[in-house]
Amino acid sequence: DKWGPGQIIVIEIDSPGGLVTEIFKIVDTIRAVRERHRVVVWVREAISAAAVTSMQCDEIYFRSMGALGAAMMISGRDSVYGEPLDKFRGEIGDIIEKNGRPRMVFEAMVLAKPVLTYTKDPVTGKPTWHDKITGLPGEVVLSDEKDNLTFNASNALDSGFSKGTADTPEELAPLLGL
């Protein structure tokens, strides 16, 4: 803030996850910062809560070996189901949609069953997302019924989930318009 509004803040994420109880604090903090600045995430590894954190940012960029997804809710060694998971999916899903990202992408990260596919418009390159619930098959399959969705740099860029791939600050800068 000392340099004024409109700064570009790059959050480098290399995390296997975190506590669900902390994610709401992180979401609120990023939302507040986004009111004054452009917040981008640069992903090496963003799994679970780190994936949710990444989806709060204005833009997502990957390192070439980056991974983002598998936002499962775990207690101890077991996955959480039922009311606590439904509440988490509802609250975070609403926030992700407000950020302009499709809820079905988040849902495929949380649960394996909503198989996620997409089709790219041949003219605009814009993706249309499909899941098992809509019943419409897409041309490109991102997840299956056995594993929660985890993007890599290649499929994140192709699907439009990320805005680019860079391994060094010098490679990232032009993608940010610097």
CSV table of N, CA and C in Angstrom, one decimal:
chain,number,residue,atom,x,y,z
A,1,ASP,N,0.8,-1.2,0.0
A,1,ASP,CA,0.0,0.0,0.0
A,1,ASP,C,0.9,1.3,0.0
A,2,LYS,N,2.1,1.2,0.5
A,2,LYS,CA,2.9,2.4,0.6
A,2,LYS,C,3.2,3.0,-0.8
A,3,TRP,N,3.1,2.2,-1.9
A,3,TRP,CA,3.4,2.7,-3.2
A,3,TRP,C,2.1,3.1,-3.9
A,4,GLY,N,1.0,3.0,-3.2
A,4,GLY,CA,-0.3,3.4,-3.8
A,4,GLY,C,-1.1,2.3,-4.4
A,5,PRO,N,-2.3,2.5,-4.8
A,5,PRO,CA,-3.2,1.5,-5.3
A,5,PRO,C,-2.7,1.0,-6.7
A,6,GLY,N,-3.2,-0.2,-7.1
A,6,GLY,CA,-2.8,-0.7,-8.4
A,6,GLY,C,-1.5,-1.4,-8.5
A,7,GLN,N,-0.9,-1.8,-7.4
A,7,GLN,CA,0.3,-2.6,-7.5
A,7,GLN,C,0.0,-4.0,-7.9
A,8,ILE,N,1.0,-4.7,-8.5
A,8,ILE,CA,0.8,-6.1,-8.8
A,8,ILE,C,1.5,-6.9,-7.7
A,9,ILE,N,0.7,-7.7,-7.0
A,9,ILE,CA,1.2,-8.5,-5.9
A,9,ILE,C,1.2,-10.0,-6.4
A,10,VAL,N,2.4,-10.6,-6.4
A,10,VAL,CA,2.6,-12.0,-6.9
A,10,VAL,C,2.8,-12.8,-5.7
A,11,ILE,N,1.9,-13.8,-5.5
A,11,ILE,CA,1.9,-14.8,-4.4
A,11,ILE,C,2.5,-16.0,-5.0
A,12,GLU,N,3.7,-16.4,-4.6
A,12,GLU,CA,4.3,-17.7,-5.0
A,12,GLU,C,3.8,-18.8,-4.1
A,13,ILE,N,3.1,-19.8,-4.7
A,13,ILE,CA,2.6,-20.9,-3.9
A,13,ILE,C,3.3,-22.2,-4.1
A,14,ASP,N,3.8,-22.8,-3.1
A,14,ASP,CA,4.4,-24.1,-3.1
A,14,ASP,C,4.0,-24.8,-1.8
A,15,SER,N,2.8,-25.4,-1.9
A,15,SER,CA,2.2,-25.9,-0.6
A,15,SER,C,1.3,-27.1,-0.9
A,16,PRO,N,1.4,-28.1,-0.1
A,16,PRO,CA,0.6,-29.3,-0.2
A,16,PRO,C,-0.8,-29.1,0.5
A,17,GLY,N,-1.0,-27.9,1.0
A,17,GLY,CA,-2.4,-27.7,1.6
A,17,GLY,C,-2.3,-27.0,3.0
A,18,GLY,N,-3.4,-27.1,3.7
A,18,GLY,CA,-3.5,-26.4,5.0
A,18,GLY,C,-4.8,-26.7,5.6
A,19,LEU,N,-5.1,-26.0,6.7
A,19,LEU,CA,-6.3,-26.2,7.4
A,19,LEU,C,-7.5,-25.5,6.9
A,20,VAL,N,-8.6,-26.1,6.8
A,20,VAL,CA,-9.8,-25.5,6.3
A,20,VAL,C,-10.2,-24.4,7.2
A,21,THR,N,-10.0,-24.5,8.5
A,21,THR,CA,-10.3,-23.4,9.4
A,21,THR,C,-9.6,-22.1,9.1
A,22,GLU,N,-8.5,-22.2,8.4
A,22,GLU,CA,-7.7,-21.0,8.1
A,22,GLU,C,-8.1,-20.4,6.7
A,23,ILE,N,-8.7,-21.2,5.9
A,23,ILE,CA,-9.0,-20.8,4.5
A,23,ILE,C,-9.9,-19.5,4.5
A,24,PHE,N,-10.8,-19.4,5.4
A,24,PHE,CA,-11.7,-18.3,5.3
A,24,PHE,C,-11.0,-17.0,5.7
A,25,LYS,N,-10.0,-17.0,6.6
A,25,LYS,CA,-9.2,-15.9,6.9
A,25,LYS,C,-8.4,-15.5,5.6
A,26,ILE,N,-7.8,-16.5,4.9
A,26,ILE,CA,-7.0,-16.2,3.7
A,26,ILE,C,-7.9,-15.6,2.7
A,27,VAL,N,-9.1,-16.2,2.5
A,27,VAL,CA,-10.0,-15.6,1.5
A,27,VAL,C,-10.4,-14.2,1.7
A,28,ASP,N,-10.7,-13.9,3.0
A,28,ASP,CA,-11.0,-12.5,3.4
A,28,ASP,C,-9.8,-11.5,3.1
A,29,THR,N,-8.6,-12.0,3.5
A,29,THR,CA,-7.5,-11.1,3.3
A,29,THR,C,-7.2,-10.8,1.8
A,30,ILE,N,-7.2,-11.9,1.0
A,30,ILE,CA,-7.0,-11.7,-0.5
A,30,ILE,C,-8.1,-10.8,-1.0
A,31,ARG,N,-9.3,-11.0,-0.7
A,31,ARG,CA,-10.4,-10.2,-1.2
A,31,ARG,C,-10.2,-8.7,-0.8
A,32,ALA,N,-9.8,-8.4,0.4
A,32,ALA,CA,-9.5,-7.0,0.8
A,32,ALA,C,-8.4,-6.4,0.0
A,33,VAL,N,-7.3,-7.2,-0.2
A,33,VAL,CA,-6.2,-6.7,-1.0
A,33,VAL,C,-6.5,-6.5,-2.5
A,34,ARG,N,-7.4,-7.3,-3.0
A,34,ARG,CA,-7.8,-7.2,-4.4
A,34,ARG,C,-8.6,-5.9,-4.7
A,35,GLU,N,-9.2,-5.3,-3.6
A,35,GLU,CA,-9.9,-4.1,-3.8
A,35,GLU,C,-8.9,-2.9,-4.2
A,36,ARG,N,-7.7,-3.1,-3.9
A,36,ARG,CA,-6.7,-2.0,-4.1
A,36,ARG,C,-5.6,-2.4,-5.1
A,37,HIS,N,-5.4,-3.7,-5.3
A,37,HIS,CA,-4.3,-4.2,-6.1
A,37,HIS,C,-4.6,-5.3,-7.0
A,38,ARG,N,-3.8,-5.6,-7.9
A,38,ARG,CA,-3.9,-6.8,-8.8
A,38,ARG,C,-3.1,-7.9,-8.1
A,39,VAL,N,-3.8,-9.0,-7.8
A,39,VAL,CA,-3.2,-10.1,-7.0
A,39,VAL,C,-3.2,-11.3,-8.0
A,40,VAL,N,-1.9,-11.8,-8.2
A,40,VAL,CA,-1.8,-12.9,-9.1
A,40,VAL,C,-1.1,-14.0,-8.3
A,41,VAL,N,-1.3,-15.3,-8.6
A,41,VAL,CA,-0.6,-16.4,-8.0
A,41,VAL,C,0.2,-17.1,-9.0
A,42,TRP,N,1.4,-17.5,-8.6
A,42,TRP,CA,2.4,-18.2,-9.4
A,42,TRP,C,2.6,-19.5,-8.7
A,43,VAL,N,2.1,-20.6,-9.4
A,43,VAL,CA,2.0,-21.9,-8.8
A,43,VAL,C,3.1,-22.9,-9.1
A,44,ARG,N,3.8,-23.4,-8.1
A,44,ARG,CA,4.6,-24.5,-8.2
A,44,ARG,C,3.8,-25.7,-7.7
A,45,GLU,N,3.2,-25.7,-6.5
A,45,GLU,CA,2.3,-26.7,-6.0
A,45,GLU,C,1.3,-26.0,-5.2
A,46,ALA,N,0.0,-26.2,-5.5
A,46,ALA,CA,-1.1,-25.6,-4.8
A,46,ALA,C,-2.1,-26.7,-4.7
A,47,ILE,N,-2.0,-27.5,-3.6
A,47,ILE,CA,-2.9,-28.6,-3.4
A,47,ILE,C,-3.8,-28.3,-2.2
A,48,SER,N,-5.1,-28.8,-2.3
A,48,SER,CA,-6.0,-28.6,-1.2
A,48,SER,C,-6.3,-27.1,-0.9
A,49,ALA,N,-6.1,-26.7,0.4
A,49,ALA,CA,-6.3,-25.3,0.7
A,49,ALA,C,-5.5,-24.3,-0.1
A,50,ALA,N,-4.3,-24.7,-0.5
A,50,ALA,CA,-3.5,-23.9,-1.4
A,50,ALA,C,-4.2,-23.7,-2.8
A,51,ALA,N,-4.9,-24.7,-3.3
A,51,ALA,CA,-5.7,-24.6,-4.5
A,51,ALA,C,-6.8,-23.6,-4.3
A,52,VAL,N,-7.5,-23.7,-3.2
A,52,VAL,CA,-8.6,-22.7,-2.9
A,52,VAL,C,-8.0,-21.3,-2.8
A,53,THR,N,-6.9,-21.1,-2.1
A,53,THR,CA,-6.2,-19.8,-2.0
A,53,THR,C,-5.9,-19.3,-3.4
A,54,SER,N,-5.4,-20.1,-4.3
A,54,SER,CA,-5.0,-19.7,-5.6
A,54,SER,C,-6.2,-19.2,-6.4
A,55,MET,N,-7.4,-19.8,-6.2
A,55,MET,CA,-8.6,-19.4,-7.0
A,55,MET,C,-9.2,-18.1,-6.4
A,56,GLN,N,-8.6,-17.6,-5.4
A,56,GLN,CA,-9.1,-16.3,-4.9
A,56,GLN,C,-8.4,-15.1,-5.6
A,57,CYS,N,-7.3,-15.4,-6.3
A,57,CYS,CA,-6.5,-14.3,-6.9
A,57,CYS,C,-7.1,-13.9,-8.3
A,58,ASP,N,-6.7,-12.7,-8.7
A,58,ASP,CA,-7.2,-12.2,-10.0
A,58,ASP,C,-6.8,-13.1,-11.2
A,59,GLU,N,-5.5,-13.5,-11.1
A,59,GLU,CA,-5.0,-14.3,-12.2
A,59,GLU,C,-4.1,-15.5,-11.6
A,60,ILE,N,-4.1,-16.6,-12.4
A,60,ILE,CA,-3.3,-17.7,-12.1
A,60,ILE,C,-2.3,-18.0,-13.1
A,61,TYR,N,-1.0,-18.2,-12.7
A,61,TYR,CA,0.1,-18.6,-13.6
A,61,TYR,C,0.7,-19.8,-13.0
A,62,PHE,N,1.3,-20.6,-13.8
A,62,PHE,CA,1.9,-21.9,-13.4
A,62,PHE,C,3.4,-21.8,-13.7
A,63,ARG,N,4.2,-22.6,-13.0
A,63,ARG,CA,5.5,-23.0,-13.4
A,63,ARG,C,5.3,-24.2,-14.3
A,64,SER,N,6.3,-24.5,-15.1
A,64,SER,CA,6.1,-25.6,-16.1
A,64,SER,C,5.8,-27.0,-15.4
A,65,MET,N,6.3,-27.2,-14.2
A,65,MET,CA,6.0,-28.4,-13.4
A,65,MET,C,5.0,-28.2,-12.3
A,66,GLY,N,4.2,-27.2,-12.5
A,66,GLY,CA,3.2,-26.8,-11.5
A,66,GLY,C,2.0,-27.8,-11.4
A,67,ALA,N,1.4,-27.8,-10.2
A,67,ALA,CA,0.2,-28.6,-10.0
A,67,ALA,C,-0.8,-27.8,-9.1
A,68,LEU,N,-2.1,-27.9,-9.4
A,68,LEU,CA,-3.1,-27.2,-8.6
A,68,LEU,C,-4.3,-28.0,-8.5
A,69,GLY,N,-4.8,-28.3,-7.4
A,69,GLY,CA,-6.1,-29.0,-7.3
A,69,GLY,C,-6.2,-29.9,-6.0
A,70,ALA,N,-7.0,-31.0,-6.2
A,70,ALA,CA,-7.2,-31.9,-5.1
A,70,ALA,C,-7.6,-31.2,-3.8
A,71,ALA,N,-8.6,-30.4,-3.8
A,71,ALA,CA,-9.0,-29.6,-2.7
A,71,ALA,C,-10.0,-30.4,-1.7
A,72,MET,N,-9.5,-31.5,-1.3
A,72,MET,CA,-10.3,-32.4,-0.4
A,72,MET,C,-10.3,-31.8,1.0
A,73,MET,N,-11.3,-32.1,1.7
A,73,MET,CA,-11.4,-31.8,3.1
A,73,MET,C,-11.1,-33.0,3.9
A,74,ILE,N,-10.0,-32.9,4.7
A,74,ILE,CA,-9.5,-34.1,5.4
A,74,ILE,C,-9.4,-33.8,6.9
A,75,SER,N,-9.8,-34.9,7.7
A,75,SER,CA,-9.7,-34.8,9.1
A,75,SER,C,-8.8,-36.0,9.6
A,76,GLY,N,-7.6,-35.8,10.1
A,76,GLY,CA,-6.7,-36.9,10.4
A,76,GLY,C,-6.3,-37.5,9.1
A,77,ARG,N,-6.5,-38.8,8.9
A,77,ARG,CA,-6.2,-39.4,7.6
A,77,ARG,C,-7.3,-39.7,6.7
A,78,ASP,N,-8.5,-39.3,7.1
A,78,ASP,CA,-9.7,-39.6,6.4
A,78,ASP,C,-10.4,-38.4,5.7
A,79,SER,N,-11.0,-38.6,4.6
A,79,SER,CA,-11.7,-37.5,3.9
A,79,SER,C,-13.0,-37.2,4.7
A,80,VAL,N,-13.4,-36.0,4.7
A,80,VAL,CA,-14.7,-35.6,5.4
A,80,VAL,C,-15.8,-35.6,4.4
A,81,TYR,N,-17.0,-36.1,4.8
A,81,TYR,CA,-18.1,-36.2,4.0
A,81,TYR,C,-19.3,-35.6,4.8
A,82,GLY,N,-20.5,-35.5,4.2
A,82,GLY,CA,-21.7,-35.1,4.9
A,82,GLY,C,-21.8,-33.6,5.0
A,83,GLU,N,-22.5,-33.2,6.1
A,83,GLU,CA,-22.8,-31.8,6.3
A,83,GLU,C,-21.6,-30.9,6.4
A,84,PRO,N,-20.4,-31.3,7.0
A,84,PRO,CA,-19.3,-30.3,7.0
A,84,PRO,C,-18.7,-30.1,5.6
A,85,LEU,N,-18.7,-31.2,4.8
A,85,LEU,CA,-18.2,-31.0,3.4
A,85,LEU,C,-19.2,-30.2,2.6
A,86,ASP,N,-20.5,-30.5,2.8
A,86,ASP,CA,-21.5,-29.8,2.0
A,86,ASP,C,-21.4,-28.3,2.3
A,87,LYS,N,-21.2,-27.9,3.6
A,87,LYS,CA,-21.1,-26.5,4.0
A,87,LYS,C,-19.9,-25.9,3.4
A,88,PHE,N,-18.8,-26.6,3.4
A,88,PHE,CA,-17.5,-26.1,2.8
A,88,PHE,C,-17.7,-25.9,1.3
A,89,ARG,N,-18.3,-26.9,0.6
A,89,ARG,CA,-18.5,-26.8,-0.8
A,89,ARG,C,-19.4,-25.6,-1.2
A,90,GLY,N,-20.4,-25.4,-0.4
A,90,GLY,CA,-21.4,-24.3,-0.6
A,90,GLY,C,-20.7,-22.9,-0.4
A,91,GLU,N,-20.1,-22.7,0.7
A,91,GLU,CA,-19.5,-21.4,1.0
A,91,GLU,C,-18.3,-21.1,0.1
A,92,ILE,N,-17.4,-22.0,-0.1
A,92,ILE,CA,-16.2,-21.7,-1.0
A,92,ILE,C,-16.7,-21.7,-2.4
A,93,GLY,N,-17.6,-22.6,-2.8
A,93,GLY,CA,-18.1,-22.5,-4.2
A,93,GLY,C,-18.7,-21.2,-4.5
A,94,ASP,N,-19.5,-20.6,-3.6
A,94,ASP,CA,-20.1,-19.3,-3.9
A,94,ASP,C,-19.0,-18.2,-4.1
A,95,ILE,N,-17.9,-18.3,-3.2
A,95,ILE,CA,-16.8,-17.3,-3.3
A,95,ILE,C,-16.1,-17.5,-4.6
A,96,ILE,N,-15.9,-18.7,-5.0
A,96,ILE,CA,-15.1,-19.0,-6.3
A,96,ILE,C,-16.0,-18.4,-7.5
A,97,GLU,N,-17.3,-18.7,-7.5
A,97,GLU,CA,-18.1,-18.1,-8.5
A,97,GLU,C,-18.1,-16.6,-8.6
A,98,LYS,N,-18.1,-16.0,-7.4
A,98,LYS,CA,-18.0,-14.5,-7.4
A,98,LYS,C,-16.7,-14.0,-8.0
A,99,ASN,N,-15.7,-14.8,-7.9
A,99,ASN,CA,-14.4,-14.5,-8.5
A,99,ASN,C,-14.3,-14.8,-10.0
A,100,GLY,N,-15.4,-15.2,-10.6
A,100,GLY,CA,-15.5,-15.4,-12.0
A,100,GLY,C,-15.0,-16.8,-12.5
A,101,ARG,N,-14.9,-17.7,-11.5
A,101,ARG,CA,-14.4,-19.1,-11.9
A,101,ARG,C,-15.6,-20.0,-11.8
A,102,PRO,N,-15.6,-21.0,-12.7
A,102,PRO,CA,-16.8,-22.0,-12.6
A,102,PRO,C,-16.8,-22.9,-11.4
A,103,ARG,N,-17.9,-22.9,-10.7
A,103,ARG,CA,-18.1,-23.8,-9.6
A,103,ARG,C,-17.7,-25.2,-9.9
A,104,MET,N,-18.1,-25.7,-11.1
A,104,MET,CA,-17.8,-27.1,-11.4
A,104,MET,C,-16.3,-27.5,-11.4
A,105,VAL,N,-15.5,-26.5,-11.7
A,105,VAL,CA,-14.0,-26.7,-11.6
A,105,VAL,C,-13.7,-27.0,-10.1
A,106,PHE,N,-14.1,-26.2,-9.2
A,106,PHE,CA,-13.9,-26.4,-7.8
A,106,PHE,C,-14.5,-27.7,-7.3
A,107,GLU,N,-15.7,-28.0,-7.8
A,107,GLU,CA,-16.4,-29.3,-7.4
A,107,GLU,C,-15.6,-30.5,-7.8
A,108,ALA,N,-15.0,-30.5,-9.0
A,108,ALA,CA,-14.2,-31.6,-9.4
A,108,ALA,C,-12.9,-31.7,-8.6
A,109,MET,N,-12.4,-30.6,-8.0
A,109,MET,CA,-11.3,-30.7,-7.1
A,109,MET,C,-11.6,-31.3,-5.8
A,110,VAL,N,-12.8,-31.0,-5.3
A,110,VAL,CA,-13.3,-31.5,-4.0
A,110,VAL,C,-13.7,-33.0,-4.1
A,111,LEU,N,-14.4,-33.3,-5.1
A,111,LEU,CA,-15.0,-34.7,-5.3
A,111,LEU,C,-14.5,-35.3,-6.6
A,112,ALA,N,-14.3,-36.6,-6.6
A,112,ALA,CA,-13.9,-37.2,-7.8
A,112,ALA,C,-15.0,-37.4,-8.8
A,113,LYS,N,-16.2,-37.7,-8.3
A,113,LYS,CA,-17.3,-38.1,-9.1
A,113,LYS,C,-17.7,-37.1,-10.2
A,114,PRO,N,-17.7,-35.8,-10.0
A,114,PRO,CA,-18.1,-34.9,-11.1
A,114,PRO,C,-17.1,-34.8,-12.1
A,115,VAL,N,-17.0,-35.8,-13.0
A,115,VAL,CA,-16.0,-35.8,-14.1
A,115,VAL,C,-16.1,-34.5,-14.8
A,116,LEU,N,-14.9,-33.8,-15.0
A,116,LEU,CA,-14.9,-32.5,-15.7
A,116,LEU,C,-14.3,-32.6,-17.0
A,117,THR,N,-15.0,-32.0,-18.0
A,117,THR,CA,-14.5,-31.9,-19.4
A,117,THR,C,-14.7,-30.5,-19.9
A,118,TYR,N,-14.1,-30.1,-21.0
A,118,TYR,CA,-14.3,-28.8,-21.6
A,118,TYR,C,-14.2,-28.9,-23.1
A,119,THR,N,-14.8,-27.9,-23.8
A,119,THR,CA,-14.7,-27.8,-25.2
A,119,THR,C,-14.3,-26.3,-25.4
A,120,LYS,N,-13.3,-26.1,-26.3
A,120,LYS,CA,-12.9,-24.8,-26.6
A,120,LYS,C,-13.6,-24.3,-27.9
A,121,ASP,N,-14.0,-23.1,-27.8
A,121,ASP,CA,-14.6,-22.4,-29.0
A,121,ASP,C,-13.5,-22.3,-30.0
A,122,PRO,N,-13.7,-22.7,-31.3
A,122,PRO,CA,-12.6,-22.7,-32.2
A,122,PRO,C,-12.2,-21.2,-32.6
A,123,VAL,N,-13.1,-20.3,-32.5
A,123,VAL,CA,-12.8,-18.9,-32.8
A,123,VAL,C,-12.2,-18.1,-31.7
A,124,THR,N,-12.9,-18.2,-30.5
A,124,THR,CA,-12.4,-17.4,-29.4
A,124,THR,C,-11.4,-18.1,-28.5
A,125,GLY,N,-11.4,-19.4,-28.5
A,125,GLY,CA,-10.6,-20.2,-27.6
A,125,GLY,C,-11.2,-20.3,-26.2
A,126,LYS,N,-12.3,-19.7,-26.0
A,126,LYS,CA,-13.0,-19.7,-24.7
A,126,LYS,C,-13.5,-21.1,-24.4
A,127,PRO,N,-13.2,-21.6,-23.1
A,127,PRO,CA,-13.7,-23.0,-22.8
A,127,PRO,C,-15.2,-23.0,-22.4
A,128,THR,N,-15.9,-24.0,-22.7
A,128,THR,CA,-17.2,-24.3,-22.1
A,128,THR,C,-17.0,-25.5,-21.3
A,129,TRP,N,-17.3,-25.4,-20.0
A,129,TRP,CA,-17.0,-26.5,-19.0
A,129,TRP,C,-18.2,-27.4,-19.0
A,130,HIS,N,-18.0,-28.7,-18.8
A,130,HIS,CA,-19.0,-29.7,-18.7
A,130,HIS,C,-18.7,-30.6,-17.5
A,131,ASP,N,-19.7,-31.1,-16.8
A,131,ASP,CA,-19.5,-32.1,-15.8
A,131,ASP,C,-20.5,-33.2,-16.0
A,132,LYS,N,-20.4,-34.3,-15.2
A,132,LYS,CA,-21.3,-35.4,-15.3
A,132,LYS,C,-22.7,-35.0,-15.0
A,133,ILE,N,-22.9,-34.0,-14.2
A,133,ILE,CA,-24.3,-33.6,-13.8
A,133,ILE,C,-25.0,-33.0,-15.0
A,134,THR,N,-24.3,-32.1,-15.8
A,134,THR,CA,-24.9,-31.5,-17.0
A,134,THR,C,-25.2,-32.6,-18.1
A,135,GLY,N,-24.4,-33.7,-18.1
A,135,GLY,CA,-24.6,-34.7,-19.0
A,135,GLY,C,-24.0,-34.4,-20.4
A,136,LEU,N,-23.4,-33.3,-20.6
A,136,LEU,CA,-22.8,-32.9,-21.8
A,136,LEU,C,-21.4,-33.3,-21.9
A,137,PRO,N,-20.9,-34.1,-22.8
A,137,PRO,CA,-19.5,-34.4,-22.9
A,137,PRO,C,-18.7,-33.3,-23.5
A,138,GLY,N,-17.5,-33.0,-23.0
A,138,GLY,CA,-16.6,-32.1,-23.6
A,138,GLY,C,-15.6,-32.8,-24.4
A,139,GLU,N,-14.9,-32.1,-25.2
A,139,GLU,CA,-13.8,-32.7,-26.1
A,139,GLU,C,-12.6,-33.1,-25.3
A,140,VAL,N,-12.3,-32.4,-24.2
A,140,VAL,CA,-11.1,-32.7,-23.4
A,140,VAL,C,-11.5,-33.1,-22.0
A,141,VAL,N,-11.0,-34.2,-21.6
A,141,VAL,CA,-11.3,-34.8,-20.3
A,141,VAL,C,-10.2,-34.3,-19.3
A,142,LEU,N,-10.6,-33.7,-18.2
A,142,LEU,CA,-9.7,-33.2,-17.2
A,142,LEU,C,-9.6,-34.1,-16.0
A,143,SER,N,-10.7,-34.8,-15.6
A,143,SER,CA,-10.7,-35.6,-14.4
A,143,SER,C,-11.6,-36.8,-14.7
A,144,ASP,N,-11.4,-37.8,-13.8
A,144,ASP,CA,-12.2,-39.0,-13.9
A,144,ASP,C,-12.9,-39.3,-12.6
A,145,GLU,N,-13.6,-40.4,-12.5
A,145,GLU,CA,-14.4,-40.7,-11.3
A,145,GLU,C,-13.5,-41.3,-10.1
A,146,LYS,N,-12.2,-41.5,-10.4
A,146,LYS,CA,-11.4,-42.1,-9.4
A,146,LYS,C,-10.5,-41.0,-8.7
A,147,ASP,N,-10.2,-39.9,-9.4
A,147,ASP,CA,-9.2,-38.9,-8.8
A,147,ASP,C,-9.8,-37.5,-8.8
A,148,ASN,N,-9.6,-36.8,-7.8
A,148,ASN,CA,-10.0,-35.4,-7.8
A,148,ASN,C,-9.2,-34.6,-8.8
A,149,LEU,N,-9.8,-33.6,-9.4
A,149,LEU,CA,-9.1,-32.8,-10.4
A,149,LEU,C,-7.8,-32.1,-9.8
A,150,THR,N,-6.7,-32.3,-10.6
A,150,THR,CA,-5.5,-31.6,-10.3
A,150,THR,C,-5.0,-31.1,-11.7
A,151,PHE,N,-4.9,-29.8,-11.8
A,151,PHE,CA,-4.4,-29.2,-13.1
A,151,PHE,C,-2.9,-29.3,-13.1
A,152,ASN,N,-2.3,-29.5,-14.3
A,152,ASN,CA,-0.9,-29.3,-14.5
A,152,ASN,C,-0.8,-28.0,-15.4
A,153,ALA,N,0.5,-27.6,-15.6
A,153,ALA,CA,0.6,-26.3,-16.4
A,153,ALA,C,0.0,-26.4,-17.8
A,154,SER,N,0.2,-27.5,-18.4
A,154,SER,CA,-0.3,-27.7,-19.8
A,154,SER,C,-1.8,-27.6,-19.9
A,155,ASN,N,-2.5,-28.5,-19.1
A,155,ASN,CA,-4.0,-28.5,-19.2
A,155,ASN,C,-4.6,-27.2,-18.6
A,156,ALA,N,-4.0,-26.6,-17.6
A,156,ALA,CA,-4.5,-25.4,-17.1
A,156,ALA,C,-4.4,-24.3,-18.1
A,157,LEU,N,-3.4,-24.2,-18.9
A,157,LEU,CA,-3.2,-23.2,-19.9
A,157,LEU,C,-4.2,-23.4,-21.1
A,158,ASP,N,-4.2,-24.7,-21.5
A,158,ASP,CA,-5.1,-25.0,-22.7
A,158,ASP,C,-6.6,-24.8,-22.4
A,159,SER,N,-7.0,-25.0,-21.1
A,159,SER,CA,-8.4,-24.8,-20.7
A,159,SER,C,-8.7,-23.4,-20.4
A,160,GLY,N,-7.7,-22.5,-20.3
A,160,GLY,CA,-7.9,-21.1,-19.9
A,160,GLY,C,-8.0,-20.9,-18.4
A,161,PHE,N,-7.7,-22.0,-17.6
A,161,PHE,CA,-7.7,-21.9,-16.2
A,161,PHE,C,-6.6,-21.0,-15.7
A,162,SER,N,-5.4,-21.1,-16.4
A,162,SER,CA,-4.3,-20.3,-16.1
A,162,SER,C,-4.1,-19.3,-17.3
A,163,LYS,N,-3.3,-18.2,-17.0
A,163,LYS,CA,-3.1,-17.2,-18.0
A,163,LYS,C,-1.7,-17.4,-18.6
A,164,GLY,N,-0.9,-18.3,-18.1
A,164,GLY,CA,0.4,-18.5,-18.7
A,164,GLY,C,1.3,-19.4,-17.8
A,165,THR,N,2.5,-19.7,-18.4
A,165,THR,CA,3.5,-20.5,-17.7
A,165,THR,C,4.8,-19.9,-17.7
A,166,ALA,N,5.5,-19.8,-16.6
A,166,ALA,CA,6.8,-19.2,-16.5
A,166,ALA,C,7.6,-19.9,-15.4
A,167,ASP,N,8.9,-20.0,-15.6
A,167,ASP,CA,9.7,-20.7,-14.5
A,167,ASP,C,10.6,-19.7,-13.8
A,168,THR,N,10.7,-18.5,-14.3
A,168,THR,CA,11.6,-17.5,-13.7
A,168,THR,C,10.8,-16.1,-13.6
A,169,PRO,N,11.2,-15.3,-12.7
A,169,PRO,CA,10.6,-13.9,-12.7
A,169,PRO,C,10.7,-13.2,-14.1
A,170,GLU,N,11.8,-13.4,-14.8
A,170,GLU,CA,12.0,-12.8,-16.1
A,170,GLU,C,11.0,-13.3,-17.1
A,171,GLU,N,10.6,-14.6,-17.0
A,171,GLU,CA,9.6,-15.1,-17.9
A,171,GLU,C,8.2,-14.7,-17.5
A,172,LEU,N,8.0,-14.5,-16.2
A,172,LEU,CA,6.7,-14.1,-15.7
A,172,LEU,C,6.4,-12.6,-16.0
A,173,ALA,N,7.3,-11.8,-15.9
A,173,ALA,CA,7.1,-10.4,-16.1
A,173,ALA,C,6.4,-10.0,-17.3
A,174,PRO,N,6.8,-10.5,-18.5
A,174,PRO,CA,6.0,-10.1,-19.7
A,174,PRO,C,4.6,-10.6,-19.7
A,175,LEU,N,4.4,-11.8,-19.1
A,175,LEU,CA,3.0,-12.3,-19.0
A,175,LEU,C,2.1,-11.4,-18.2
A,176,LEU,N,2.7,-10.6,-17.2
A,176,LEU,CA,2.0,-9.7,-16.4
A,176,LEU,C,1.9,-8.3,-17.0
A,177,GLY,N,2.5,-8.2,-18.2
A,177,GLY,CA,2.5,-6.9,-18.9
A,177,GLY,C,3.6,-6.0,-18.4
A,178,LEU,N,4.6,-6.5,-17.8
A,178,LEU,CA,5.8,-5.7,-17.3
A,178,LEU,C,6.9,-5.8,-18.3
